[in-house]
Each structure stands twice: as C-alpha cells, then as structure tokens.
Tab-separated table of C-alpha atoms and ligand atoms in Angstrom:
chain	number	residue	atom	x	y	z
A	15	UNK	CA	-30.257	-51.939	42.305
A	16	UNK	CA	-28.175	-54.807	43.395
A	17	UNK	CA	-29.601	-55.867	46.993
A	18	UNK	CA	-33.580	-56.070	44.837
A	19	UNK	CA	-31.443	-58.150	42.196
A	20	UNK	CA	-30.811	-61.002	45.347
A	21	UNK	CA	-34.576	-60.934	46.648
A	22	UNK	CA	-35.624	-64.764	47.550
A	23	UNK	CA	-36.509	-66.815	50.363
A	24	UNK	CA	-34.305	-65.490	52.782
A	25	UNK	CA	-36.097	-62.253	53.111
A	26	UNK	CA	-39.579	-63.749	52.935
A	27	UNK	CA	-38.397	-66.432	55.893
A	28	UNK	CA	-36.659	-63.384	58.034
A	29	UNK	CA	-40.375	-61.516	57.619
A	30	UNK	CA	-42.315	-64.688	58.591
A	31	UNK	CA	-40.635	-64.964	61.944
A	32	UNK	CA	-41.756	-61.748	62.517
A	33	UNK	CA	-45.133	-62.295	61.162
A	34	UNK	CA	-45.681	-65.331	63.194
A	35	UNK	CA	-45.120	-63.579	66.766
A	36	UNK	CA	-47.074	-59.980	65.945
A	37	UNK	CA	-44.657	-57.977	67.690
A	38	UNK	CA	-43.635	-55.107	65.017
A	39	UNK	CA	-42.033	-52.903	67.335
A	40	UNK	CA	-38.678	-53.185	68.165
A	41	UNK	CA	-38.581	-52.552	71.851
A	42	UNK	CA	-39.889	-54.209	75.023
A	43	UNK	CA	-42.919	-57.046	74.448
A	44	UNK	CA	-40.226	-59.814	76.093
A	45	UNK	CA	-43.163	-62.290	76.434
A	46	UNK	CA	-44.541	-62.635	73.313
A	47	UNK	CA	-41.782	-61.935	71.166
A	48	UNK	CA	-40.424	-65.528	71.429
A	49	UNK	CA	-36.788	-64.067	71.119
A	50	UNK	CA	-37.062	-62.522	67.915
A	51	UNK	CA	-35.072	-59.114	67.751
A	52	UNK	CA	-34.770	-58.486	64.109
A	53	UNK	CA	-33.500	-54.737	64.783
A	54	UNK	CA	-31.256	-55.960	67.028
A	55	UNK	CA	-30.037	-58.331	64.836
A	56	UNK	CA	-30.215	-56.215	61.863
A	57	UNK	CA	-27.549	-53.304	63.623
A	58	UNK	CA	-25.041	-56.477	64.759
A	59	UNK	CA	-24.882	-57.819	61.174
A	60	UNK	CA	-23.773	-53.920	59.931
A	61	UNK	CA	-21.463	-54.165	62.888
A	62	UNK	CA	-20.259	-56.966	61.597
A	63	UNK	CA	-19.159	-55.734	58.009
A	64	UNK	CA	-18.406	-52.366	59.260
A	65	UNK	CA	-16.482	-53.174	62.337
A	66	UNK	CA	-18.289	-50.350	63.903
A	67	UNK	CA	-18.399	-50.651	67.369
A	68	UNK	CA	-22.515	-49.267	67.524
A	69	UNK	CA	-24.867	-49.418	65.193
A	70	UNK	CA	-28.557	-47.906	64.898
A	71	UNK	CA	-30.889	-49.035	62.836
A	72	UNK	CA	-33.370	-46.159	61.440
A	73	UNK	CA	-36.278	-45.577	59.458
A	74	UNK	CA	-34.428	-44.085	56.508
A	75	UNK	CA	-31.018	-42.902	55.081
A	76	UNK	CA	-32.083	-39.247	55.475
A	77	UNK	CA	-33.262	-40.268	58.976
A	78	UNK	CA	-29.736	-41.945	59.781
A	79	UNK	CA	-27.997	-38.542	58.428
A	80	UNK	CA	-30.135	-36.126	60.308
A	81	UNK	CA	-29.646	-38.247	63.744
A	82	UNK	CA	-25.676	-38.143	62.923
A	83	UNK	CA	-25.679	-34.686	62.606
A	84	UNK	CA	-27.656	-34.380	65.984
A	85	UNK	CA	-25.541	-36.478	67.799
A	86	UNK	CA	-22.368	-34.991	67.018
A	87	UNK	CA	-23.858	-31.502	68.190
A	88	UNK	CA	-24.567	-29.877	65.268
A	89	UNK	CA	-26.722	-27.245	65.362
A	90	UNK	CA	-28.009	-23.559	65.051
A	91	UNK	CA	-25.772	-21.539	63.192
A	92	UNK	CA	-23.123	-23.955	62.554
A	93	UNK	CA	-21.532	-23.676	59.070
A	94	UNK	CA	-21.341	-27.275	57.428
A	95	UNK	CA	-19.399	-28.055	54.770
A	96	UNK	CA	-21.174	-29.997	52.275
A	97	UNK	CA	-20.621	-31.249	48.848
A	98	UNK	CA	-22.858	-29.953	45.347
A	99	UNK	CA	-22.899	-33.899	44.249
A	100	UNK	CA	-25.153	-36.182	46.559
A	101	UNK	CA	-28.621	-36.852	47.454
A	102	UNK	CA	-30.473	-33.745	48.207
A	103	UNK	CA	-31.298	-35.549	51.893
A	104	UNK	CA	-27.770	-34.607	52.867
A	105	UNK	CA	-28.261	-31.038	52.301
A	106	UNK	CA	-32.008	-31.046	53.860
A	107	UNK	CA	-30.466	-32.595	57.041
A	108	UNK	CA	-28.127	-29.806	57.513
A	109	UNK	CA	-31.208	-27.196	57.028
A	110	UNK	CA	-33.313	-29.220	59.406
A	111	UNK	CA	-30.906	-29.227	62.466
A	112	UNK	CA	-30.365	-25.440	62.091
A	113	UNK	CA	-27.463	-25.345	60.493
A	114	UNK	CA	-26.033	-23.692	57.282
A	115	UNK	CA	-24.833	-25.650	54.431
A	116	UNK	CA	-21.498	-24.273	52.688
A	117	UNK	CA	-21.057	-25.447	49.212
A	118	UNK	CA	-17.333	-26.532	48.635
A	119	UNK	CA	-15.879	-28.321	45.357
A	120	UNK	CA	-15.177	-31.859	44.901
A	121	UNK	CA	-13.263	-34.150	42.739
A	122	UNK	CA	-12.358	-36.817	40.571
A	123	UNK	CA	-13.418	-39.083	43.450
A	124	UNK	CA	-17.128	-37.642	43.063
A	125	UNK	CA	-16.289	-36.442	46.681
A	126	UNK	CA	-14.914	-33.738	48.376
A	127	UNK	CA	-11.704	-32.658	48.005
A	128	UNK	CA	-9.406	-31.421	50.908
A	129	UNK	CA	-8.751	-28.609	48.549
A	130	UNK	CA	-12.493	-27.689	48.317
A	131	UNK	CA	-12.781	-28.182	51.906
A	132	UNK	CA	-9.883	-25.853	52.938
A	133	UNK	CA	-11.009	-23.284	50.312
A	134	UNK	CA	-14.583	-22.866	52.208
A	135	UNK	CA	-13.856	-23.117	55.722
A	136	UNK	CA	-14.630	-19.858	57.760
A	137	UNK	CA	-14.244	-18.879	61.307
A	138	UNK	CA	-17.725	-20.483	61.378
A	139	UNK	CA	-17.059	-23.201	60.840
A	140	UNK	CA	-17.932	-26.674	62.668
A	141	UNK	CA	-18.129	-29.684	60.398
A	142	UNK	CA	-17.781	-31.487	57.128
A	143	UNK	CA	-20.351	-33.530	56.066
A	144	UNK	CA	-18.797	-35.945	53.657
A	145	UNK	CA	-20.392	-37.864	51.240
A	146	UNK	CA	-19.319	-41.413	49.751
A	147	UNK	CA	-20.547	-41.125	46.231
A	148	UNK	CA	-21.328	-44.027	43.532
A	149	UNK	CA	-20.227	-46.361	45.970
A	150	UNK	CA	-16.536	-45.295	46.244
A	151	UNK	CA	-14.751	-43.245	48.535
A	152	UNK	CA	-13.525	-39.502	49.575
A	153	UNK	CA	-9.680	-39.030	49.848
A	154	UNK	CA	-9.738	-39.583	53.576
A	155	UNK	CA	-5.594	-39.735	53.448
A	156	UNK	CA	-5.609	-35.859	52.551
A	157	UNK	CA	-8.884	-34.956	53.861
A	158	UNK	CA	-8.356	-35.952	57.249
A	159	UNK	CA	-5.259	-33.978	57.482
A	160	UNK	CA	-7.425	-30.738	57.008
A	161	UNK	CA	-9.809	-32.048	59.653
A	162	UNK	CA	-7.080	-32.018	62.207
A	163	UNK	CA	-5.364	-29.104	61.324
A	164	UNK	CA	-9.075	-27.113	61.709
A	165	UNK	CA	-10.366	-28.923	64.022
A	166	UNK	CA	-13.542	-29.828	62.667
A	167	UNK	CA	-16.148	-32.496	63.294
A	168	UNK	CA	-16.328	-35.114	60.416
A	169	UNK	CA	-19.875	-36.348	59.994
A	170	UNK	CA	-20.489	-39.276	56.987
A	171	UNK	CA	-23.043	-39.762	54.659
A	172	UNK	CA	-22.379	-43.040	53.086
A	173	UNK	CA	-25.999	-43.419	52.058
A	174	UNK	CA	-24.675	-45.390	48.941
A	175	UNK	CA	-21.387	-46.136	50.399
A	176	UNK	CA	-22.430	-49.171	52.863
A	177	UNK	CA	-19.720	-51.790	52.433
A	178	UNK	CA	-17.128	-49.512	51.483
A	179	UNK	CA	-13.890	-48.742	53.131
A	180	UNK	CA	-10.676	-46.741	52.491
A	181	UNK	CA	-7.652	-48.863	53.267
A	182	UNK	CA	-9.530	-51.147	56.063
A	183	UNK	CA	-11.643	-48.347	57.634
A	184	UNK	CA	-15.663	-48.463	56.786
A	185	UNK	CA	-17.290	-45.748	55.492
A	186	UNK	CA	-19.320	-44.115	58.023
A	187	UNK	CA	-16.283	-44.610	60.857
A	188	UNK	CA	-13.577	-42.220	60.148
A	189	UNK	CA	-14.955	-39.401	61.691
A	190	UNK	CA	-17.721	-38.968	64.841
A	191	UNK	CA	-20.867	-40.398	63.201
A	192	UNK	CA	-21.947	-41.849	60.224
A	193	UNK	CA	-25.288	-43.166	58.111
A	194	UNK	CA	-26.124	-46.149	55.615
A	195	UNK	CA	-29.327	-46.015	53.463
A	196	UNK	CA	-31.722	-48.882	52.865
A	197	UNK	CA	-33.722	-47.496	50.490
A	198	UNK	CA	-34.983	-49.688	47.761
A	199	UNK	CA	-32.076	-48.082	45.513
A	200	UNK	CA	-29.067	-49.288	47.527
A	201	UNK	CA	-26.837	-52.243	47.832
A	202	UNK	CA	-28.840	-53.757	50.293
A	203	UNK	CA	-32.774	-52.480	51.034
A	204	UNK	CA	-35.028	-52.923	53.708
A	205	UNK	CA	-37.795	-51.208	51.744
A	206	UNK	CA	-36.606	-48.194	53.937
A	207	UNK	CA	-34.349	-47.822	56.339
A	208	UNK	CA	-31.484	-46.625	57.178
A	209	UNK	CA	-28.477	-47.406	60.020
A	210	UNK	CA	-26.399	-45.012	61.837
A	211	UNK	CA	-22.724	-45.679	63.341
A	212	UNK	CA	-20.150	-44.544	65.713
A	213	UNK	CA	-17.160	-45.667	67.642
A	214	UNK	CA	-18.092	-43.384	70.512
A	215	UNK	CA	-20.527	-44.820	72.886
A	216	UNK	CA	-21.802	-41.095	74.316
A	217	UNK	CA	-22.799	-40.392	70.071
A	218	UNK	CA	-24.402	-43.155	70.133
A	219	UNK	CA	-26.673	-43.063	73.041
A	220	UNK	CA	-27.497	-39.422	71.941
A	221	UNK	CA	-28.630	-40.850	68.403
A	222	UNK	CA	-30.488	-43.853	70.724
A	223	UNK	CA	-32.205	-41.086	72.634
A	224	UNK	CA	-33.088	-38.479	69.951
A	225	UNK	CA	-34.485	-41.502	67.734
A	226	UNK	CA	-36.898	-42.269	70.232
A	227	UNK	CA	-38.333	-39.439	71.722
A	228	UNK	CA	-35.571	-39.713	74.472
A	229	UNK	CA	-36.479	-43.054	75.837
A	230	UNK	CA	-33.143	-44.133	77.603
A	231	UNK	CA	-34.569	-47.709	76.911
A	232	UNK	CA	-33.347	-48.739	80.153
A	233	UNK	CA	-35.141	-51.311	82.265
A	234	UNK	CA	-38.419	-52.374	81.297
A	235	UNK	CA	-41.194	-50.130	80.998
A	236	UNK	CA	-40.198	-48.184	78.104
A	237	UNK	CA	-41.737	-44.205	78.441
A	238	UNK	CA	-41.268	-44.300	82.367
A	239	UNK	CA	-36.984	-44.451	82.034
A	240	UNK	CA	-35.090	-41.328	81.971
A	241	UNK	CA	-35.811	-38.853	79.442
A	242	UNK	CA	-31.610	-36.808	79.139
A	243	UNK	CA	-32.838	-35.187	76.008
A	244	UNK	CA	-35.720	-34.362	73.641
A	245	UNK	CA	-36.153	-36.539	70.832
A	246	UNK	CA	-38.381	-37.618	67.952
A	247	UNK	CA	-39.711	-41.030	66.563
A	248	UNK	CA	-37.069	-42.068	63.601
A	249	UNK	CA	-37.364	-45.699	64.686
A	250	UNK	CA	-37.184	-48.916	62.242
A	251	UNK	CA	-40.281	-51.203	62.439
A	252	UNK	CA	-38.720	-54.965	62.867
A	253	UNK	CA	-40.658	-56.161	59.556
A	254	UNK	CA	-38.055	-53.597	57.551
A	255	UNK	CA	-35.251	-54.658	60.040
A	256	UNK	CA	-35.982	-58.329	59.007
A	257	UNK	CA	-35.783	-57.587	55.621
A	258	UNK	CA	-32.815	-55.388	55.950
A	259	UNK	CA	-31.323	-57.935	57.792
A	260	UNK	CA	-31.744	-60.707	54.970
A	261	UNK	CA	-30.474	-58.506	53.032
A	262	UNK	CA	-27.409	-57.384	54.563
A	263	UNK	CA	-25.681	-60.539	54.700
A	264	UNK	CA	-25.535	-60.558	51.100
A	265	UNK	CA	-23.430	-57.405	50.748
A	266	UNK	CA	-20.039	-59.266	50.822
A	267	UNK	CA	-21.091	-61.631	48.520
A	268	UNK	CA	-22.226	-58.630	46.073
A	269	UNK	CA	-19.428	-56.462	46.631
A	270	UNK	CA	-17.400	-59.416	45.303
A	271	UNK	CA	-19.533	-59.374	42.551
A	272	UNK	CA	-20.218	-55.937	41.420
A	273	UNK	CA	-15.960	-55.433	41.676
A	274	UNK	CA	-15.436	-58.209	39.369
A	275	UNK	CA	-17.497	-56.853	36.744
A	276	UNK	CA	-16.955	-53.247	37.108
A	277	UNK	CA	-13.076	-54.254	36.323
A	278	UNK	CA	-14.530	-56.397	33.110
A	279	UNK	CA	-16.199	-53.024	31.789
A	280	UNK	CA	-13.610	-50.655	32.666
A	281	UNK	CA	-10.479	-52.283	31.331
A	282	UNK	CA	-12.116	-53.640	28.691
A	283	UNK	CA	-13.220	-49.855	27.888
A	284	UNK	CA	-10.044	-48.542	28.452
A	285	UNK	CA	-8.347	-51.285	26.425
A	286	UNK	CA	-10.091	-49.764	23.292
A	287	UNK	CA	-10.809	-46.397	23.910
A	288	UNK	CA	-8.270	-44.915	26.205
A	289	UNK	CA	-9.522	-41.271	25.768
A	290	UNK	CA	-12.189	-42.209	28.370
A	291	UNK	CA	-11.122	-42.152	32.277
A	292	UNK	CA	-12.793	-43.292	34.874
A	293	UNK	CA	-13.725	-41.630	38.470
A	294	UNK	CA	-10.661	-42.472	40.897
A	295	UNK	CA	-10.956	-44.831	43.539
A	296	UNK	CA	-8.190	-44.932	45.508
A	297	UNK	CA	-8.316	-48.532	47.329
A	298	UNK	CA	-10.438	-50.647	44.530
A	299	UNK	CA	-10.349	-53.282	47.219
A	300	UNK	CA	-12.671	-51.195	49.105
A	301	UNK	CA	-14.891	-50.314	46.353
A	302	UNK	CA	-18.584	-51.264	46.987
A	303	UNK	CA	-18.492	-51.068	42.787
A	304	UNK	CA	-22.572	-50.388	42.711
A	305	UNK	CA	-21.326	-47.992	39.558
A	306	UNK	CA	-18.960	-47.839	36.809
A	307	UNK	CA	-18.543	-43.941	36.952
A	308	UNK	CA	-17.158	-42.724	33.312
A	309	UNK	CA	-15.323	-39.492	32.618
A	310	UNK	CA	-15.750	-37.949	29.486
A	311	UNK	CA	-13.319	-35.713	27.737
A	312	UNK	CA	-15.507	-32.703	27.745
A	313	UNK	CA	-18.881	-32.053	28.794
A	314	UNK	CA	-20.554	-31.437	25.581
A	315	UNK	CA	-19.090	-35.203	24.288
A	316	UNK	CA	-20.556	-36.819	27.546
A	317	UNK	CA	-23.904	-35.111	26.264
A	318	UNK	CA	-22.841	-36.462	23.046
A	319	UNK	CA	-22.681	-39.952	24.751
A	320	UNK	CA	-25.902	-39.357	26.426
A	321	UNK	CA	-27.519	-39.078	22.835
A	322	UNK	CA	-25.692	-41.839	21.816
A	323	UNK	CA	-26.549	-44.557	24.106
A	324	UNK	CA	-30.434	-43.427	23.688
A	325	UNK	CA	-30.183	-43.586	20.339
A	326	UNK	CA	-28.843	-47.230	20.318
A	327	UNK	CA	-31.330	-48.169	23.060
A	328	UNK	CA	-28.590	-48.592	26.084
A	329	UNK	CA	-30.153	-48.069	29.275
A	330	UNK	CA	-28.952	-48.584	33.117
A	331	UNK	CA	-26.877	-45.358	33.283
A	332	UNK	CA	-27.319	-42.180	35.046
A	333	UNK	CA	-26.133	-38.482	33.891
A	334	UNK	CA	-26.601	-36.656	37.088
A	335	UNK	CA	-25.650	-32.731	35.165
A	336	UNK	CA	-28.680	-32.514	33.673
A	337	UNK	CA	-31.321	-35.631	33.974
A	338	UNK	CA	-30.739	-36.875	37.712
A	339	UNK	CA	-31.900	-34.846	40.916
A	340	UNK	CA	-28.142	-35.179	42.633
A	341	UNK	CA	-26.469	-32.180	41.368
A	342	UNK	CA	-26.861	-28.901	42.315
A	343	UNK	CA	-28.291	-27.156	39.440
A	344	UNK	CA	-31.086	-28.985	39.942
A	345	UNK	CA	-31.723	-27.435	42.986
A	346	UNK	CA	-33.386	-24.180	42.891
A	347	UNK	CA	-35.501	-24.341	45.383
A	348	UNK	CA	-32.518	-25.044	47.769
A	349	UNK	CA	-31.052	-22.001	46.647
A	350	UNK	CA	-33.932	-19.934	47.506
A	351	UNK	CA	-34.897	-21.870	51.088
A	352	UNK	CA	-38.199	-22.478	49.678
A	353	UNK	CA	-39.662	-23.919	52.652
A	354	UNK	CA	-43.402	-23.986	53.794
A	355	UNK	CA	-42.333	-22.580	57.525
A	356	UNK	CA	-39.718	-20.045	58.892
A	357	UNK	CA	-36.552	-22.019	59.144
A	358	UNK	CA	-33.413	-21.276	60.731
A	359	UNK	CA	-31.535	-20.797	57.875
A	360	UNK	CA	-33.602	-17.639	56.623
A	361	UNK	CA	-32.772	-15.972	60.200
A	362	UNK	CA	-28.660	-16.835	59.552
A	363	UNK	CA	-25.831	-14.549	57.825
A	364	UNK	CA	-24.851	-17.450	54.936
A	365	UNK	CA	-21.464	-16.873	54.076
A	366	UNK	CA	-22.211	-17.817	50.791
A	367	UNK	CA	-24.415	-16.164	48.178
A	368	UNK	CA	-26.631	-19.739	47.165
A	369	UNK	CA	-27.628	-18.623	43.595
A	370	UNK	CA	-24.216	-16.789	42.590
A	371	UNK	CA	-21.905	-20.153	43.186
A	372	UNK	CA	-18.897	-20.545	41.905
A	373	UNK	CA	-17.799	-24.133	41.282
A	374	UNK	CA	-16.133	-24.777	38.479
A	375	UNK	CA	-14.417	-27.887	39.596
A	376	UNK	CA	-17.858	-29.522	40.244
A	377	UNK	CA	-19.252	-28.375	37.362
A	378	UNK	CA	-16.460	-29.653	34.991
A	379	UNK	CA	-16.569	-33.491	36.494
A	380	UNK	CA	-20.018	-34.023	37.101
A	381	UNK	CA	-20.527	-32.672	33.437
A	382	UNK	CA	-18.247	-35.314	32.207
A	383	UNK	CA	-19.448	-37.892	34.408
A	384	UNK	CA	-21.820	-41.200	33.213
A	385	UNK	CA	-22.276	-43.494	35.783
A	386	UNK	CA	-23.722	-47.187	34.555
A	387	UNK	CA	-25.336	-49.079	37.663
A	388	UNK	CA	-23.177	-52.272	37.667
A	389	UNK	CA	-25.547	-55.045	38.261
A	390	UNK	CA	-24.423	-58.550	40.031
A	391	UNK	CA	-26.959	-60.714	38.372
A	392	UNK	CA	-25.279	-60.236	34.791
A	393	UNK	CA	-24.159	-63.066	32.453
A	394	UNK	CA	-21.102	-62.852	30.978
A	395	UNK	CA	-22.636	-62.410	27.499
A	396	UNK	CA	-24.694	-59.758	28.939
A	397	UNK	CA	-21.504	-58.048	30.526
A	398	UNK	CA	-19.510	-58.821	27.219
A	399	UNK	CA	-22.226	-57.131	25.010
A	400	UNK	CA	-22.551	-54.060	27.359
A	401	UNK	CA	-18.648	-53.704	26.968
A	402	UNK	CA	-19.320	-53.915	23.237
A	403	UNK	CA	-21.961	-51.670	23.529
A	404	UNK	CA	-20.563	-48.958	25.179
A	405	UNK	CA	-17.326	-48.825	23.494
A	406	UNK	CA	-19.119	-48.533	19.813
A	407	UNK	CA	-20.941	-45.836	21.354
A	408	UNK	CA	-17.621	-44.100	22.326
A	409	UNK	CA	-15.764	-44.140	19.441
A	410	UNK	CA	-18.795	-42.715	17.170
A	411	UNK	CA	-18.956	-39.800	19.450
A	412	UNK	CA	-15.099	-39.364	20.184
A	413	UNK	CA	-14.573	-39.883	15.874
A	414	UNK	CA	-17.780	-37.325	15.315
A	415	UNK	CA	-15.217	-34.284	16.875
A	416	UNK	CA	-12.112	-34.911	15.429
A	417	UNK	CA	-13.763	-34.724	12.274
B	512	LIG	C1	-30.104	-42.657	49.427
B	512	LIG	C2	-29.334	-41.582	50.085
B	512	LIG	C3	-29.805	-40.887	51.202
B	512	LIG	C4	-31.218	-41.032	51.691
B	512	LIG	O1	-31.561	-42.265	52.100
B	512	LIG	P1	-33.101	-42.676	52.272
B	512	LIG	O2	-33.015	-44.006	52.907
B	512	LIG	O3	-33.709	-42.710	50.905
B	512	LIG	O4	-33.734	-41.651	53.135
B	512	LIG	C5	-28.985	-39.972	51.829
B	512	LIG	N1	-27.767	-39.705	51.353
B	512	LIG	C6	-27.269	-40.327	50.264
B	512	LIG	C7	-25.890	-39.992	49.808
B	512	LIG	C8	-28.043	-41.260	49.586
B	512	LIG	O5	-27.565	-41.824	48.473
C-alpha cells in the first residue's frame, strides 16, 4: 500500500482547508467556499501526470470504470471483452451497463493478449475492456493493432495502473475512456475514490453528466441547467478529493521509488536463482512497480513457494490462483449471474458457456504467479534481507523437485 506508506501533514493540511470553509460538495457554494476547489484541483493534478486532456474525479474505482463504459456507449447486449485476472469491479461494471462480459486469455504481462483478444471476438462484438494489472502494462504495440483492424472501442481499467504508461502514453489514454482507483489499496488513496479520463471532450461531458444525475453544471444554479441525459450520483465529496489530492502529488516521487527497489529484488533474484522469471513489462520506465510479480516454473512449485514463505514467516505477497479474490475461479457466483434482481445479462444469448471455460493460458500464469507488494518506505537492510529471504525460499523448493 504505498500512497498509506506517505500519509503526513500534507493530507491532514489539504483536509483542514476544507474543514475550515464547510463546503463538502464539490459544486456551486461560490460564496462561502473561499476558493477552495479540492475536486477541481484533485482532476488537474491527474491531468498533470497523465497528460490527459480531462479528468473526473469519482467516488470509487468501480465508479470511474462503470462511468467509462457509459460514456463510450456501451450498453445492452454489447459483447465486452474482458480479462479472467483483475478486480471483480471490472467484470460487475460490464454486467451493470447491460452488457455481456466475454472471457478471453491473457499473458505474461498479467494482461490481455492480442492473441486472446482476437481468439474471442464475435460478430458481437463492441469493446475491450483492458486491464493494467500489478501496476504494469498490456501490450498496447500488438493489441492496438487488433483494435483497428476490428474496429472496436478500447475502454481502460487501470484501477492499479495510475502512473503507468507504455512508451510515453498513460494508462487510461490509449483508447476512448479510462479509470484510476483511490481505494485505500492503491498507489495513491483518497480513502475512496476514483478518477476517470479521456482525450475526447464529448466522453467526457457524457461521464460529467451521467455522474451527476445529468446536471450540465452550467451556469449557476446547479439542478435548473440542462438535463441531455439521465444520470446517477457517482460524485467525489471534496474531503476525499483533498486527500486524494495530497496524495497524488506523491506518485512520481513513489514511482521512482517502488522502480528502484523492484530492480534490487528482481536482479538480485535472478542473479541467484535464474529458474525464476518474472511477469514482462515491456517499457520498465513506465512501470508504476507497486509489485514484484514472480513466475514460477510450474504451478504446483509456486504452491510449493506459497508453503514456503509461510513456513519461514514471509509475508507482503499475494497468490491470486487460489487465496486472492482476482482470479476467476474464485468467481462462482459470476458464473451463475447470481444477482438479487433480473439483470440484463440473464435475458442475453452469451456466446460463451461461463462455467465450461476454457483458458488454459490464464490458468497456467496466474498459477505460477507470486506477486510481493513492493513497498517505498523500505530500508535497504530491509530490502537486502527480503532478497535473502526470498531467494533461500526458492532454492529449497526448486532443490525439493529435482530430488
Ligand atoms: C481497485 C480496482 C478497482 C476498483 O476500485 P475501487 O476504488 O475499490 O472501487 C477496479 N479495477 C481494478 C483493476 C482495481 O484494481
């Protein structure tokens, strides 16, 4: 949790000028606000280390993902192509607009793959909703190829990708709409919150609109502008945007960081053990480095590894196969649209049957796969000792085999 590792004075001060004036809400209130726009403010700092030309801030990741879909017009009975490794808020998004989630494989990047995408596009159709995993990156230089050639809407979730690019382009900006989390779990927090982005101003004002019941926010008496579409309330509340803000303008400083000791670990690892790969990131300049994702040789030795680490009392790592709730076979009640209302989805011909999937792909990498958090507040004895740590624990599980 690196932006809760950087929690001081800055936050508390960005809060208290809130505090002092009353005003909570982001819009209107000119009077007594004494010039304090902390959402405002909060959206042009993310503009700022995105280079996106709008930003909204939101009252959650999921929020920011579900308002990206809307914007970019998908809807009822549109096939999306989504990806069996991310936070389940991705695939309840896609449910909640009406749409149909299409399971297609990913990669060694912990993303999509073109290859997966390609594989699982139908007549159907209309999107891919990409996700930025473990704070690296899809393979936008083949994936966006496939895009074109299909001509389908690219939609982003970089809900742990914020601060990451791909060869100078931000997550979140490569296709028509994108969304950061603030959760208390990402590189920055707000407590929650969440930011959408574009580069198109008419996606934008539909994500303005629909996340606020359709107030235009035109002019000033907000409610009485003109209402273009329906909406909903997904607003941020400016004491999260204050602290969200605080919070954002250490990202570059922790990127800086967290890359710097990710490259400690991993060479260090692979100095010594160099059966043991790591995920690929194809521009480590661009790497937000909030994990150190290792690939295991097999499965069954990263559950070996699992064991391992417990056993010598090594926390700070996460094996999403089996204990985390990111991977698809953890998610039954997906697969049978367990919901407590009639949804779209249980009204649509799915082109794909949810509890027979075939992903073998997916299934091989994310069993192999043991991410460690990478924190920015280590010491270099701490990092040193990790290194040691982890590398003891590799060779007793990699010697136990060839045995
Ligand atoms: C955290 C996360 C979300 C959800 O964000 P919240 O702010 O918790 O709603 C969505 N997608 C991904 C990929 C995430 O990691």
């Amino acid at each position: 949790m690196p932006g809760t590792e950087k929690f001081g004075k800055d936050e508390l001060n960005e809060v208290m000028s809130v505090m002092e004036t009353g005003i909570l809400f982001r819009y209107n209130h000119e009077a007594q606000r004494n010039n304090i726009w902390k959402a405002k403010d909060f959206e042009n700092e993310v503009k700022k280390i995105t280079g996106a030309k709008y930003a909204l801030a939101v009252s959650s990741g999921s929020t920011a993902i579900l308002a990206a879909l809307v914007a970019s017009g998908i809807g009822y009975g549109d096939e999306v192509i989504v990806p069996p490794f991310t936070y389940i808020a991705t695939i309840e998004a896609v449910l909640l607009v009406g749409a149909i989630p299409v399971f297609a494989e990913i990669d060694e990047t912990l993303c999509l793959s073109a290859e997966g995408i390609e594989k699982a596009i139908t007549h159907r159709t209309k999107a891919v909703c990409l996700v930025h995993m473990c704070g690296g990156m899809a393979n936008m230089g083949t994936i966006l190829p496939v895009l074109q050639k299909h001509n389908l809407v690219l939609v982003e979730d970089a809900g742990q990708a914020f601060g990451a690019s791909y060869k100078g382009t931000h997550t979140g900006l490569f296709g028509k709409a994108g969304s950061y989390s603030f959760d208390f779990f990402k590189i920055a927090t707000a407590g929650e919150g969440g930011v959408f982005v574009t580069n198109d101003e008419h996606t934008y004002k539909m994500a303005e609109y629909f996340c606020d019941h359709g107030h235009t926010h035109e002019g000033n008496n907000r409610g009485m502008e003109a209402h273009p579409i329906v909406g909903f309330n997904f607003r941020i509340s400016e004491l999260h945007a204050a602290v969200g803000l605080a919070q954002t303008r250490r990202v570059p400083e922790i990127k800086q960081t967290n890359q710097k000791n990710k490259t400690f670990l991993q060479t260090k690892i692979q100095s010594e053990v160099p059966e043991i790969q790591f995920s690929t990131v194809l521009d480590p300049q661009g790497d937000s480095a909030t994990f150190m994702n290792m690939l295991m040789p097999s499965t069954e030795l990263a559950k070996n590894m699992v064991q391992e680490l417990n056993n010598a009392g090594i926390g700070g790592f996460n094996y999403w196969f089996t204990n985390m709730y990111h991977f698809i076979n953890q998610w039954e009640h997906v697969k049978q649209l367990k919901f407590p209302n009639k949804m779209a989805i249980h009204y649509q011909n799915i082109p794909q049957d949810y509890n027979a999937l075939q992903l073998p792909k997916s299934q091989e990498v994310i069993g192999r796969l043991i991410s460690f958090g990478i924190r920015c507040t280590w010491t270099e004895e701490e990092l040193d000792q990790l290194a040691k740590n982890i590398i003891a624990c590799t060779k007793k599980v990699l010697s136990k085999t060839t045995v």
